[in-house]
Amino acid sequence: MTATFEHARPAACPACVGAPAAEHLADLPKQARVMLSLPGIHCAACISGVERTLMAVPGVMDARVNLTLRRAAVEAGADITAEDLSAVLARAGYEAHELDPGVLAMTEADRQGRDLMMRLAVAFFAMMNVMLLSVAVWSGADGVTRDMMHWISAAIAIPAVIFCGRPFYASAWGALRGGRLNMDVPISLAIGLAVGTSLYETIHSGHHAYFDAAIMLCFFLLAGRYLDHRTRASARSAAQELAALEVPRATRLTDAGEAVVSVADLAPGDIVRVKPGGRIPVDGVVTAGTSELDRALMTGESLPVYAGPGHAVSAGEVNLTGPLTVEVRAAGRDTALHRIADLVAVAEAGRNNYTSLADQAAKLYAPGVHILSFLAAVGWYLYTQDLRIALNIAAAVLIITCPCALGLAVPAVTTAASGRLFRKGLLIKDGTALERLAEADTVVFDKTGTLTTGTPEAVDLSVIPRAHAPVALALAAASSHPLAEALARGLRDRGVTPAAVADITEKAGYGVEGIWQGQAVRLGRAGWTGAKDSPETATYLRVGDTAPLAIAFTDTLREGAAELVASLRAQGKRVMMISGDSRTAVDRFAARIGIDEAVAEALPEQKVAAVQAIAEAGGKVLMVGDGLNDTAALAAAHVSISPASALDAARSASDMVLMGRSLSPVADAITTAGSAGRRIRENFTIATVYNVLAVPLAVVGLCSPLIAALAMSASSLTVSLNAIRLK
Amino acid sequence: MDVLGILIPVSLFLGLVGLGIFFWMLKRGQFDDPEGDAHRILREDYDDHPKS
């Protein structure tokens, strides 16, 4: 799919050579760093294979595979483009997609991860050492020895807590300044109060110091944060960095000649030229040239449509066969492309603000903890008139209720779940996506490019007489029209070799013709070959004066699509298909794949309306789509998935991205989401039970540092172990 | 109890050395691809003539 649009890059376009402006634009740095996404790799042989394949390409200086992130980084000369490398890998049997080497953004995410890891390491070091000293105190060290242990603990714990807790303090401060309470407020307060009272106790040679508890709290919470960060950062960067397909440049024709300009500089009335394979940058009218347009991503139509002088075209469509000269009617913000973008913005604003399970818990938890520890402190102060005891109790309550387990409950489960799904080729971009996916009860599919691969395949090639097949192949190979390409592919697979056809010329918008053994041969549209037009998708072959032969085509089913629909129906979900394609094509396809509810000829607005109507009736929609026409519906749905071949806009509007070709991970994702939701709720229950047991101890003043340490680590471990159980 | 005067500084020092080594490894990117590194040691590509 991606390959269709890639020739729009200026560097790879031979026609740009000679145009000085274009040459300037194509002036890339000498050494380009190419990043490729490799969703299919999984073992040592894959690493070796990919690296060896890449290194064998002339001009590649270094190639390194990262198996954890399913990526390859390639150091290559400027003349090597990512699509060359993907093609080489595809021939070697590895699926590869280009990643935008937004190196800056990536190192940024990386830096954050390393920062957290650093703090985690410091917390671990400090925790282990302080714990060692605390064991001495718990086992009965007394007097001067105990004080010394406390002082050394303080010397280790105080700097460590200040360094490690920074992410929490920053977030808590941000929340307080905004007048809100989040989970980090009680955390910061607990750490601060514990360290403060412990220091006071140490100075006055008291019995109890909570340095170990404070640093342990930091460690467990940082572990949760780090897991959370790692899951989201890797998925987000990969999803966003899949190369942008839109090229914001156009070739403008003026009296002075051709010039490559930015689309933003175009005004209505300008004349632009769109080469075959290029994306139309503006809305306009064709003034010269004939061609065919691929509108699949704009409207969902699976078949190319004819375009000639006088036909209206809109931005985002792809010119397939012949060069077109287009008079600009609208550019930039006024184009149909932008109207869809506006529709997305509206749909996103209308989307309910989903409150994640963690947020719901925090909303109950944070005020509750504060009130409880405040009441305990007040009670003890009134009872003993001793502020020191009262503060000690307040600190103990805050520490014992510390949301260690709560802080790990969600991240541990989502890490386990998204790791599983990542290995199957599904990226989760949004932290709450799994929770929302678990709630989905209606699944809405787009047709073209989602349930189908968007490439046609011939229904039955044996209709072509044996003698004519080589002629058909010779003609088909000369065209880049999707039907011709599919025909050529199909014939080559059957072992046909092209015949010697002379004078092959492509008549853009009509077909290909040539001379074979003295007879005129044509492959193309019905009218042009003298055949009767039929509603079927077909191309026609005419050899000499024989009757034209229809070669029918059908959409290729995407891998795993039929199984997915069947399994969704078995799970009792409502399955729908909303497509922009024609009635006959949609109905035939729906019957083939087993979907009862199918809407055809839907405009982007109607897709959104359909999704919203289901939502208003109480349904939770999972939308799966790839086109620009689906983008608004993807944004409006409760949760959404798009394939890697989808347009940039569609991918960024959806919550999850399928990295591979197959649709089957979607079914896995739904199952995993369901069990992840159950695990998260179980984890909350565990954390609550532990609090219910331990809080009374703290309130009545029976909570020693030993009990706090045991309770804290026990609850964190149970929660993590429960998360690993995820199937 | 006097031995604590030696043991505690020694254990802290050793811990700090470990922490330092961890930071160094983190900076060198040794944790960037744990899964891949686990597989890499199994292949024979560079056994006879190491890459660098």
PDB file of C-alpha atoms in Angstrom, chain A residues 203 287 357:
ATOM      1  CA  ILE A 203      18.430  13.841  66.275  1.00  0.00           C
ATOM      2  CA  THR A 287      -6.998  21.171 -17.896  1.00  0.00           C
ATOM      3  CA  LEU A 357      -9.371   3.034  36.070  1.00  0.00           C
TER       4      LEU A 357
END
